[in-house]
């Protein structure tokens, strides 16, 4: 990416042979620098030059696939600089040393968390199985099999290459964590044979760096960095320093996603684990391994993730339609607002607080706030009438009272003209006033 | 080839602001690295954790653990004492929920009496939060600033609509600290700081309240605003954004669906109190990671977890 036209020109044969369709090698190099043509258009580039170019144009952080999910591929340190690309994943921690009853209970508890929030499925994507060195292959396989029955992507942590090989040969696994300075060659062989992502760790960042360089030299670029041991301070420092080195200082060896195990940092302390998971969602954890996943953990953590991994250039939208709140039925009053996710959450939250049954109608307004969409002509008497017609509100709901957001009170007359059967009521300006408004109105 | 991480320190820093007086004072702000990056340079003052109580005490309704913690404390002053004694608490925040003209509409005189009792009862710094009613808060803060003089209290918050009176009475007349509250926008935050300083309030008396949201409720705006404010303060040496940031997390997180929906309505969600604790903890942690120098929480379990997180990062 950083290569300029002149740098590329130096690597061309400089013969001006026109075989690439350009008048001169210089013109060709300029186009390549802009990304207008591919370097392969020149049939005379030396393999050495091609290698240099492909290295220089490689993104600073690789994108690694885990099952159907993608990790890494990030280009900025803060979301406002552009956007974060691939959301972090969550993994449930299991250990082969745990009793079967414990493992079953943990799996069952975590599998209960499976819901949808703003068109996104929220669930534990991975299961992390720790197999200690003293464990038998038989036990390891049994536990990993049990985990695999859930259909989630399996991550196995095992530091003994022979043991790891037996397990990954018996059960389909996506990630094998456990390579370090002492065993990287053998672990690399196991991971490569099965096409697994290999998790690498080091006693410090220097050792980690060396091991990754060796693995890359051995041809493995399908890696994930296993962050830290049990110290919260060291793990946080490593997560930030690795990402910073990769994106800001061009340290290629650190251009991989990370895996952090918060169960190890705060064993059994679920509240502290939730705090840590929140920290690593914001600061560069790609897979976050948790000791448990209940709704209490999931609701804030998945909500936060959905916020942080939105593209700042695109508004977040909810599906247009009828949202029956507080047990609303066809006789309950209707209130309409826009499909901007934040508006929906605030308005629906306040309506729920009021306890008054309301049919909340969400109109298609391009994902903008009330005033913005109104100013852009996406939330007008015309679009409201069209929404009522297209979603067949009149056949689904008998009540003919429609509450408008106070900020678009000017639309009242026009909406009444377009919807003559309806009684149009102007609601409050701010969602926070809805509780009182609805209670008084009732 | 060994790898050496390059520490990133900035020549600019965040302003240090002491709250409270004497031995019990707590200093927030300070430091010249990005939020929690203490591996770049050791923390000058770790982020502070405040415990919120309200004048009404209704917040404990329906939360057995929280109610049990405050059991036997029947007045705001007694609750404040317990709040100050909470494990991990650096300061106490008294929120005048009952002063809201739309609610209990407690009189200013009554509120002032409560504030006086509370400030005298506790041995930790006090933050006074208002009713969120712009006119009432002006009156309330002026009167409380007077009875709490010499206690170095922080008032939350002055907004664009009422900063003049609050800035003049709390900061200029009584030497208290003032929170400058803006709604999740770096430009609005800076503008209010400029206006406050033009009024004569020293930057050393201003704490920013950049606005907040619960996790999942548009928190991306909160995170990006805080990150941009810290980057402007440190990288660009923007003196009008170098005030420390305080975030009243509890009042946001304990009012969202996840923290109020009874278990009977959502059996699969499990314990209401646990959901509220985690919502509060996750949001507070995300605020600290994004650049907040002090958080205000309600539940002893959240306070303990966030204090433990901060201690582990030092």
XYZ file of C-alpha atoms in Angstrom:
756
model
C 0.000 0.000 0.000
C 2.774 2.357 0.958
C 4.672 1.831 -2.296
C 4.874 4.872 -4.541
C 4.941 4.798 -8.322
C 8.663 5.446 -8.393
C 9.400 2.522 -6.071
C 7.450 0.231 -8.362
C 9.136 1.683 -11.433
C 12.527 0.683 -10.026
C 11.374 -2.937 -9.989
C 10.108 -2.966 -13.594
C 12.396 -4.106 -16.470
C 12.451 -0.430 -17.691
C 12.392 -1.592 -21.336
C 9.220 0.288 -22.373
C 8.194 -2.823 -24.331
C 4.477 -1.883 -24.163
C 3.511 -5.539 -23.558
C 1.402 -4.363 -20.629
C -0.551 -2.006 -22.864
C 1.053 1.137 -21.477
C 3.397 3.405 -23.445
C 6.203 3.316 -20.861
C 7.208 1.362 -17.787
C 6.843 4.580 -15.804
C 3.214 5.021 -16.889
C 2.553 1.401 -15.946
C 4.169 1.833 -12.505
C 2.040 4.898 -11.812
C -1.133 2.993 -12.636
C -0.088 0.100 -10.406
C 0.552 2.516 -7.538
C -2.971 3.887 -7.916
C -4.346 0.374 -7.957
C -5.663 0.863 -11.505
C -3.907 -2.193 -12.946
C -2.439 -5.311 -11.422
C 1.299 -5.870 -11.392
C 0.751 -9.192 -13.187
C -0.061 -7.263 -16.385
C 3.698 -7.005 -16.935
C 4.943 -10.372 -18.203
C 8.586 -9.480 -17.607
C 8.691 -8.863 -13.858
C 11.288 -10.975 -12.048
C 9.965 -13.344 -9.362
C 12.050 -11.470 -6.846
C 10.417 -8.154 -7.756
C 6.974 -9.735 -7.582
C 7.690 -11.060 -4.106
C 8.838 -7.666 -2.909
C 5.753 -6.049 -4.331
C 3.323 -8.535 -2.906
C 4.909 -8.124 0.523
C 4.715 -4.357 0.352
C 1.111 -4.381 -0.759
C 0.045 -6.906 1.868
C -2.365 -5.501 4.440
C -0.760 -4.824 7.871
C -3.023 -7.341 9.596
C -4.035 -10.617 8.053
C -7.609 -11.840 7.930
C -7.906 -15.314 9.425
C -10.980 -17.498 8.956
C -12.331 -19.508 11.874
C -15.176 -21.610 10.543
C -17.542 -19.175 8.863
C -16.219 -16.231 10.860
C -13.448 -13.857 9.925
C -11.006 -12.319 12.354
C -8.404 -9.571 12.029
C -8.006 -7.549 8.847
C -8.088 -4.361 10.903
C -6.461 -1.207 9.572
C -7.034 1.366 12.345
C -6.461 1.619 16.102
C -9.702 3.518 16.770
C -13.052 3.011 15.120
C -13.536 6.720 14.385
C -10.446 6.700 12.160
C -12.326 4.511 9.678
C -14.077 1.449 11.037
C -13.338 -1.858 12.700
C -13.885 -4.649 10.225
C -14.310 -8.010 11.941
C -16.118 -8.267 15.266
C -14.571 -10.301 18.055
C -15.898 -13.785 18.816
C -16.747 -15.297 22.180
C -15.679 -18.751 23.318
C -16.820 -20.797 26.291
C -13.980 -22.208 28.419
C -13.909 -25.927 29.172
C -11.097 -28.045 30.561
C -10.701 -31.782 30.103
C -9.921 -31.982 33.829
C -13.468 -30.864 34.704
C -16.036 -33.489 35.591
C -18.518 -34.588 32.960
C -21.356 -33.156 34.997
C -19.646 -29.738 35.126
C -18.949 -29.801 31.412
C -22.537 -30.749 30.572
C -23.902 -28.031 32.831
C -21.610 -25.357 31.395
C -22.440 -26.318 27.828
C -26.165 -26.453 28.496
C -26.112 -23.054 30.191
C -24.185 -21.394 27.369
C -26.306 -22.997 24.623
C -29.406 -21.339 26.092
C -28.049 -17.966 25.026
C -29.145 -17.725 21.412
C -31.189 -14.694 20.371
C -31.459 -12.013 17.770
C -30.671 -8.338 18.243
C -30.987 -5.885 15.361
C -30.812 -8.640 12.724
C -27.767 -10.309 14.249
C -27.665 -13.740 15.867
C -26.129 -13.565 19.334
C -24.565 -16.766 20.647
C -21.262 -18.251 21.756
C -19.510 -18.860 18.462
C -16.703 -21.076 19.777
C -15.923 -23.568 22.484
C -12.423 -23.593 23.915
C -11.222 -26.907 25.328
C -8.079 -26.923 27.425
C -6.272 -30.273 27.462
C -3.430 -30.289 29.978
C -0.162 -32.165 29.390
C -1.019 -34.873 31.903
C -4.382 -35.619 30.332
C -4.958 -38.776 28.267
C -5.837 -38.624 24.595
C -8.949 -40.640 25.319
C -10.284 -38.082 27.793
C -9.294 -35.161 25.572
C -11.106 -36.677 22.606
C -14.202 -37.403 24.687
C -14.473 -33.815 25.939
C -13.750 -32.244 22.565
C -16.373 -34.540 20.988
C -18.929 -33.435 23.543
C -18.127 -29.790 22.754
C -18.288 -30.468 19.019
C -21.812 -31.866 19.335
C -23.035 -28.295 19.856
C -22.024 -27.483 16.281
C -19.980 -24.472 17.427
C -16.398 -23.930 16.233
C -13.912 -25.794 18.397
C -10.655 -24.402 19.723
C -8.325 -26.896 21.396
C -5.479 -25.790 23.621
C -2.845 -28.447 24.021
C 0.911 -28.048 24.321
C 1.901 -31.661 23.605
C 2.121 -32.185 19.842
C 1.442 -35.968 19.943
C -1.585 -35.499 22.163
C -2.838 -32.615 20.042
C -2.425 -34.722 16.915
C -4.524 -37.551 18.307
C -7.308 -35.183 19.317
C -7.506 -33.164 16.103
C -7.395 -36.371 14.070
C -10.408 -37.720 15.935
C -12.658 -34.633 16.070
C -13.068 -31.710 13.674
C -11.358 -28.691 15.223
C -10.876 -25.166 13.811
C -8.101 -23.708 15.966
C -5.204 -25.411 17.753
C -3.635 -23.265 20.450
C -0.384 -24.271 22.102
C 2.620 -23.490 19.895
C 5.520 -21.722 21.607
C 9.304 -21.467 21.350
C 9.774 -25.037 22.564
C 7.357 -27.001 20.388
C 6.557 -24.847 17.364
C 7.923 -27.200 14.744
C 5.910 -30.209 15.818
C 2.771 -28.144 16.524
C 3.119 -26.502 13.130
C 3.190 -29.911 11.484
C -0.037 -30.949 13.250
C -1.849 -27.712 12.402
C -0.711 -27.696 8.800
C -1.677 -31.291 8.181
C -5.243 -30.603 9.306
C -5.431 -27.045 7.946
C -6.002 -25.546 11.397
C -5.389 -22.025 12.595
C -2.408 -22.263 14.956
C -2.369 -20.301 18.211
C 1.091 -19.095 19.227
C 2.298 -17.762 22.559
C 5.578 -16.630 24.085
C 6.867 -15.895 27.550
C 7.278 -12.294 26.425
C 6.743 -10.298 23.237
C 10.319 -10.917 21.992
C 10.008 -14.665 22.227
C 6.565 -14.491 20.644
C 7.968 -12.418 17.808
C 10.785 -14.902 17.181
C 8.439 -17.878 17.183
C 6.057 -16.226 14.722
C 8.984 -15.379 12.440
C 10.060 -19.021 12.491
C 6.533 -20.223 11.748
C 6.206 -17.752 8.891
C 9.559 -18.876 7.514
C 8.220 -22.419 7.660
C 5.362 -21.259 5.475
C 2.561 -20.894 8.034
C 0.660 -17.637 7.940
C -2.562 -19.061 9.339
C -1.897 -17.967 12.898
C -3.560 -16.399 15.908
C -1.670 -14.809 18.786
C -2.430 -16.222 22.213
C -2.247 -13.239 24.544
C -0.643 -13.546 27.903
C -0.987 -15.812 30.867
C -2.764 -14.994 34.070
C -1.714 -11.379 34.667
C -4.382 -8.873 33.630
C -1.823 -6.095 33.324
C 0.492 -8.092 31.051
C -2.348 -9.354 28.893
C -3.774 -5.879 28.350
C -0.315 -4.471 27.592
C 0.380 -7.267 25.121
C -2.964 -6.864 23.345
C -2.373 -3.154 22.796
C 1.340 -3.379 22.003
C 0.889 -6.171 19.471
C -1.880 -4.355 17.622
C 0.021 -1.074 17.733
C 3.196 -2.665 16.418
C 1.294 -4.283 13.561
C -0.689 -1.241 12.465
C 1.570 1.671 13.370
C 5.107 0.284 13.190
C 4.687 -2.180 10.354
C 5.780 -5.169 12.433
C 4.461 -7.853 10.082
C 4.949 -10.716 12.516
C 2.327 -9.187 14.819
C -0.252 -8.708 12.069
C -2.520 -11.494 13.339
C -5.726 -11.630 15.372
C -5.505 -12.447 19.058
C -7.094 -14.802 21.567
C -7.494 -13.798 25.234
C -8.632 -16.057 28.039
C -10.358 -14.025 30.759
C -11.302 -17.162 32.716
C -7.605 -17.652 33.328
C -7.149 -14.046 34.466
C -10.067 -14.085 36.924
C -10.931 -17.729 37.630
C -14.569 -18.115 38.619
C -15.134 -14.353 39.076
C -17.839 -13.801 36.480
C -18.340 -10.110 37.136
C -14.644 -9.312 36.795
C -14.582 -11.526 33.694
C -17.396 -9.447 32.201
C -15.412 -6.269 32.940
C -12.349 -7.805 31.272
C -14.328 -8.993 28.266
C -15.642 -5.457 27.832
C -12.079 -4.095 28.001
C -10.811 -6.572 25.404
C -13.775 -5.978 23.099
C -12.593 -2.391 22.829
C -8.895 -3.118 22.985
C -7.973 -5.701 20.520
C -9.115 -9.117 21.657
C -10.269 -11.139 18.621
C -11.480 -14.268 20.439
C -12.481 -13.747 24.076
C -12.619 -16.937 26.146
C -15.071 -16.738 29.071
C -15.746 -19.033 31.990
C -19.469 -18.923 31.330
C -22.006 -17.247 29.070
C -25.412 -16.487 30.522
C -27.924 -13.858 29.467
C -26.582 -11.610 32.220
C -23.135 -11.758 30.531
C -24.395 -11.768 26.972
C -26.891 -8.893 26.978
C -24.370 -6.134 27.750
C -21.350 -7.751 26.043
C -23.062 -8.567 22.741
C -24.836 -5.208 22.781
C -21.508 -3.457 23.260
C -19.895 -5.495 20.490
C -22.720 -4.654 18.139
C -22.126 -0.969 18.894
C -18.349 -0.953 18.585
C -18.174 -2.972 15.382
C -20.537 -0.725 13.433
C -19.186 1.294 10.570
C -19.242 4.948 11.725
C -20.153 5.924 8.161
C -23.313 3.808 8.106
C -26.309 4.265 10.387
C -27.573 1.241 12.303
C -31.102 0.240 11.356
C -33.884 -1.915 12.728
C -36.426 -3.743 10.558
C -39.474 -1.604 9.719
C -42.773 -3.064 10.950
C -45.108 -3.315 13.938
C -43.508 -3.830 17.355
C -46.221 -4.726 19.869
C -44.966 -3.524 23.273
C -46.312 -4.298 26.751
C -48.681 -6.885 25.317
C -50.284 -4.515 22.820
C -53.053 -5.959 20.630
C -55.117 -4.704 17.698
C -57.004 -2.313 19.971
C -53.918 -0.601 21.362
C -52.819 2.845 20.342
C -50.141 3.247 17.626
C -46.996 5.359 17.870
C -44.713 5.863 14.897
C -41.020 6.627 14.695
C -37.990 6.052 12.486
C -35.823 2.949 11.970
C -32.574 4.406 13.383
C -31.520 1.733 15.888
C -30.732 4.202 18.648
C -34.122 5.872 18.288
C -35.824 2.504 18.379
C -34.004 1.437 21.551
C -34.625 4.637 23.436
C -38.283 4.929 22.381
C -39.133 1.260 22.931
C -37.331 1.325 26.283
C -39.353 4.292 27.499
C -42.616 2.806 26.253
C -41.795 -0.433 28.077
C -41.095 1.561 31.218
C -44.528 3.184 30.967
C -46.235 -0.208 30.968
C -48.862 1.128 28.517
C -49.608 -1.265 25.619
C -48.510 0.466 22.415
C -48.091 -0.709 18.846
C -44.793 0.912 17.943
C -44.644 1.391 14.189
C -41.147 1.597 12.772
C -41.122 3.277 9.378
C -38.376 2.901 6.793
C -36.509 6.205 7.157
C -33.083 5.210 5.868
C -31.693 4.582 9.347
C -31.548 8.243 10.317
C -32.846 10.043 13.401
C -36.269 11.708 13.387
C -35.094 15.197 12.500
C -32.416 14.078 10.035
C -34.752 11.786 8.121
C -37.473 14.450 8.164
C -35.033 17.006 6.747
C -33.972 14.504 4.082
C -37.594 13.844 3.120
C -37.381 10.228 4.296
C -39.878 10.700 7.123
C -42.822 12.723 5.844
C -46.610 12.507 5.676
C -46.182 10.745 2.339
C -43.748 8.108 3.603
C -45.839 7.539 6.748
C -49.015 7.006 4.689
C -47.110 4.714 2.338
C -45.751 2.730 5.266
C -49.261 2.309 6.745
C -50.476 1.039 3.393
C -47.555 -1.241 2.541
C -47.476 -2.901 5.947
C -51.298 -3.229 5.909
C -51.534 -1.580 9.301
C -55.229 -0.794 8.854
C -56.122 -4.465 8.461
C -53.833 -5.570 11.297
C -54.746 -2.938 13.877
C -58.235 -1.685 14.680
C -57.187 1.285 16.804
C -57.014 4.486 14.766
C -54.903 6.686 17.017
C -51.419 7.521 15.771
C -48.853 9.271 17.974
C -46.281 11.314 16.047
C -42.853 12.238 17.431
C -43.077 15.762 18.856
C -40.122 16.875 16.752
C -42.177 16.469 13.582
C -45.335 18.115 14.949
C -45.474 20.105 11.699
C -46.511 16.920 9.883
C -49.773 16.598 11.839
C -52.061 18.372 9.346
C -50.585 16.650 6.342
C -50.758 13.200 7.937
C -54.409 13.840 8.831
C -55.103 14.683 5.186
C -53.406 11.504 3.942
C -54.923 9.277 6.633
C -58.442 10.661 7.111
C -59.607 7.737 9.279
C -56.894 8.339 11.852
C -56.752 10.545 14.898
C -53.250 12.025 14.839
C -51.764 13.010 18.200
C -48.499 14.895 18.672
C -46.277 13.121 21.201
C -43.428 14.563 23.283
C -40.175 15.910 21.834
C -37.937 13.608 23.819
C -38.336 9.900 24.452
C -37.712 10.433 28.154
C -41.046 12.297 28.385
C -42.938 9.330 26.932
C -43.663 7.616 30.249
C -45.577 10.588 31.597
C -47.197 11.289 28.231
C -48.521 7.758 27.843
C -49.734 7.507 31.421
C -51.556 10.842 31.129
C -52.907 9.955 27.735
C -54.356 6.676 28.937
C 15.881 -10.160 16.424
C 14.274 -9.097 19.701
C 11.117 -7.083 19.660
C 10.944 -3.946 21.766
C 7.624 -2.191 22.235
C 7.813 1.549 21.752
C 6.184 3.382 24.641
C 3.906 6.255 23.652
C 4.011 9.138 26.058
C 2.726 12.555 25.166
C 4.174 15.883 26.186
C 0.664 17.146 26.957
C -1.308 15.759 29.876
C -4.728 15.618 31.477
C -5.412 18.231 34.183
C -5.343 16.929 37.752
C -8.378 17.838 39.793
C -8.645 17.106 43.501
C -12.086 16.369 44.922
C -12.779 16.609 48.634
C -10.341 18.011 51.182
C -7.449 16.943 53.392
C -6.617 13.312 53.860
C -9.794 12.186 52.201
C -9.232 14.018 48.943
C -9.077 12.050 45.709
C -7.362 13.408 42.629
C -8.773 12.567 39.234
C -7.105 13.125 35.891
C -3.391 13.600 35.386
C -1.247 11.351 33.271
C 0.036 11.605 29.737
C -0.805 8.291 28.101
C -3.918 6.918 26.399
C -6.583 5.521 28.727
C -5.276 2.656 30.912
C -2.048 2.371 28.880
C 0.034 2.289 32.058
C 2.629 0.116 30.329
C 3.557 3.273 28.415
C 3.984 5.317 31.578
C 2.855 4.506 35.131
C -0.504 5.944 36.181
C -0.377 9.341 37.831
C -3.791 8.866 39.467
C -5.769 5.728 38.784
C -9.353 6.220 37.602
C -11.685 6.825 40.565
C -14.828 4.879 41.403
C -17.808 6.663 42.946
C -20.837 5.144 44.642
C -24.183 6.680 43.882
C -27.023 6.985 46.365
C -30.199 8.973 45.852
C -32.040 11.167 48.302
C -35.072 8.912 47.947
C -33.383 5.529 48.229
C -35.876 3.960 45.830
C -33.120 2.541 43.656
C -32.804 -0.494 45.934
C -36.426 -1.522 45.379
C -36.580 -4.955 43.783
C -32.829 -5.548 44.233
C -32.384 -7.795 47.289
C -28.573 -7.624 47.435
C -28.460 -3.858 47.136
C -31.268 -3.455 49.673
C -29.432 -5.778 52.049
C -26.276 -3.690 51.754
C -28.134 -0.570 52.845
C -30.283 -2.347 55.412
C -30.774 -0.308 58.538
C -29.728 2.929 56.829
C -32.876 4.984 56.767
C -31.652 8.471 55.967
C -29.535 9.687 53.048
C -26.704 10.430 55.493
C -26.749 6.861 56.809
C -26.817 5.470 53.291
C -23.968 7.787 52.311
C -21.872 6.429 55.170
C -22.429 2.901 53.958
C -21.693 3.944 50.385
C -18.422 5.526 51.477
C -17.471 2.324 53.270
C -18.109 0.155 50.211
C -15.110 -1.907 49.078
C -13.479 -0.034 46.197
C -15.293 3.287 46.738
C -13.240 6.466 46.236
C -16.067 8.983 46.531
C -19.817 9.227 47.066
C -22.330 10.703 44.654
C -25.595 12.009 46.073
C -28.223 12.205 43.353
C -31.269 14.384 44.046
C -33.746 12.184 42.241
C -36.509 13.500 44.526
C -35.915 17.145 43.588
C -37.423 16.645 40.132
C -40.489 18.904 39.792
C -42.018 16.119 37.684
C -41.589 13.672 40.564
C -41.471 14.163 44.318
C -40.553 17.824 43.865
C -38.625 17.969 47.116
C -37.963 21.588 48.092
C -34.536 23.148 47.762
C -34.447 23.794 51.510
C -35.029 20.103 52.251
C -32.384 19.072 49.711
C -29.874 21.456 51.218
C -30.472 19.976 54.658
C -29.826 16.499 53.212
C -26.668 17.643 51.406
C -25.335 19.175 54.627
C -25.980 16.021 56.625
C -24.415 13.841 53.941
C -21.273 15.894 53.470
C -20.703 15.911 57.212
C -21.421 12.220 57.634
C -18.849 10.875 55.173
C -15.091 10.777 55.154
C -14.793 10.653 51.366
C -15.242 13.330 48.682
C -18.798 14.169 47.674
C -20.272 14.636 44.227
C -23.754 16.131 44.045
C -25.895 15.248 41.051
C -29.083 17.101 40.315
C -32.580 16.221 39.221
C -31.840 16.785 35.503
C -34.351 19.642 35.581
C -32.442 22.641 34.277
C -34.092 25.351 36.402
C -34.360 23.360 39.587
C -30.709 22.306 39.425
C -29.572 25.925 39.225
C -31.297 26.738 42.505
C -30.374 23.461 44.114
C -26.679 23.644 43.242
C -26.273 27.260 44.365
C -27.817 26.497 47.736
C -25.861 23.251 48.212
C -22.601 24.913 47.141
C -23.071 27.366 49.980
C -23.623 24.812 52.746
C -20.838 22.577 51.442
C -18.286 25.379 51.220
C -14.734 24.288 52.094
C -15.622 20.689 51.210
C -14.535 20.875 47.567
C -17.637 19.244 46.135
C -18.221 18.441 42.451
C -21.611 19.392 40.998
C -23.123 17.411 38.123
C -23.776 19.063 35.889
C -23.834 22.430 34.215
C -25.187 22.342 30.679
C -25.187 24.810 27.855
C -28.550 26.164 29.044
C -27.590 26.832 32.664
C -23.795 26.906 32.851
C -23.669 30.624 33.577
C -25.524 30.540 36.864
C -24.087 27.211 37.969
C -20.552 28.195 36.966
C -20.860 31.557 38.739
C -22.403 30.274 41.946
C -20.651 26.909 42.426
C -17.203 27.577 41.010
C -16.714 31.337 41.232
C -18.583 32.162 44.441
C -17.908 29.031 46.500
C -14.823 27.521 44.875
C -16.454 24.166 44.159
C -15.864 21.955 41.098
C -18.338 21.906 38.246
C -19.174 19.165 35.775
C -19.623 20.411 32.216
C -22.201 18.170 30.608
C -22.534 17.837 26.855
C -24.269 15.186 24.833
C -21.750 12.804 23.284
C -20.076 15.184 20.829
C -16.494 16.425 20.944
C -17.347 19.860 19.549
C -20.151 20.474 22.025
C -17.853 19.392 24.847
C -15.159 21.795 23.765
C -17.596 24.623 23.230
C -18.981 24.314 26.753
C -15.472 24.285 28.216
C -14.635 27.417 26.259
C -17.812 29.138 27.470
C -17.158 28.136 31.070
C -13.604 29.429 31.001
C -14.747 32.659 29.375
C -17.075 33.051 32.323
C -13.976 32.973 34.509
C -14.131 29.359 35.715
C -10.607 27.924 35.830
C -9.975 24.773 33.759
C -8.765 23.311 37.095
C -12.348 23.544 38.354
C -14.006 21.785 35.422
C -14.659 18.077 35.038
C -16.227 16.950 31.770
C -19.312 14.802 31.635
C -19.371 13.794 27.993
C -22.680 11.982 28.301
C -23.125 8.255 28.370
C -25.169 5.328 27.172
C -25.586 1.791 28.396
C -23.722 -0.934 26.494
C -25.741 -1.731 23.398
C -27.543 1.613 23.358
C -25.422 3.619 20.973
C -22.276 3.174 23.044
C -20.195 3.556 19.879
C -20.827 7.297 20.052
C -19.698 7.417 23.676
C -16.557 5.386 22.943
C -15.596 7.403 19.882
C -16.278 10.748 21.570
C -14.153 9.827 24.589
C -11.350 8.479 22.407
C -11.336 11.569 20.240
C -11.354 13.865 23.276
C -8.335 12.071 24.776
C -6.462 12.064 21.470
C -7.133 15.797 21.010
C -6.008 16.507 24.583
C -2.808 14.467 24.350
C -1.732 14.407 20.705
C -2.814 17.912 19.753
C -2.399 19.519 23.173
C -5.922 20.947 23.023
C -6.121 22.732 26.371
C -9.884 23.034 26.144
C -10.233 19.258 26.185
C -7.675 18.376 28.857
C -10.129 18.303 31.737
C -10.709 14.861 33.240
C -13.880 12.998 32.326
C -16.462 11.690 34.793
C -19.289 9.373 33.731
C -22.419 8.692 35.770
C -22.787 5.102 34.584
C -25.376 3.891 37.103
C -28.195 6.234 36.146
C -27.898 5.084 32.517
C -27.486 1.376 33.014
C -30.103 0.790 35.714
C -32.889 2.173 33.532
C -32.490 0.067 30.373
C -34.649 -2.926 29.587
C -31.972 -5.451 30.566
C -31.816 -4.048 34.105
C -35.526 -3.453 34.806
C -37.439 -6.240 33.052
C -38.673 -8.495 35.874
C -37.612 -12.118 35.825
C -41.283 -13.116 35.654
C -41.546 -11.429 32.230
C -38.255 -12.844 30.947
C -37.608 -16.117 32.775
C -34.783 -17.176 30.446
C -32.868 -13.970 31.225
C -32.386 -14.977 34.859
C -31.890 -12.792 37.924
C -32.769 -9.132 37.402
C -30.156 -7.937 39.856
C -27.389 -9.930 38.197
C -28.332 -8.526 34.792
C -28.193 -5.013 36.206
C -24.807 -5.628 37.822
C -23.283 -6.908 34.594
C -24.792 -4.118 32.521
C -23.297 -1.616 34.956
C -19.914 -3.368 35.082
C -19.540 -3.884 31.324
C -20.530 -0.283 30.608
C -18.163 1.086 33.263
C -15.266 -0.984 31.945
C -15.938 0.213 28.395
C -16.052 3.830 29.645
C -12.677 3.440 31.369
C -11.139 1.844 28.283
C -12.434 4.714 26.139
C -11.038 7.480 28.319
C -13.121 8.120 31.398
C -11.225 9.208 34.562
C -14.011 8.533 37.073
C -17.123 6.378 36.952
C -20.173 6.507 39.210
C -21.749 3.142 40.009
C -24.461 1.877 42.291
C -24.052 -1.787 43.142
C -21.406 -3.084 45.596
C -20.628 -6.014 43.265
C -19.975 -3.722 40.289
C -17.927 -1.325 42.418
C -15.773 -4.177 43.668
C -15.219 -5.603 40.174
C -14.342 -2.257 38.593
C -12.008 -1.354 41.475
C -10.337 -4.760 41.042
C -9.985 -4.208 37.302
C -8.341 -0.815 37.824
C -6.006 -2.200 40.504
C -4.975 -5.060 38.227
C -4.030 -2.672 35.422
C -1.803 -0.404 37.528
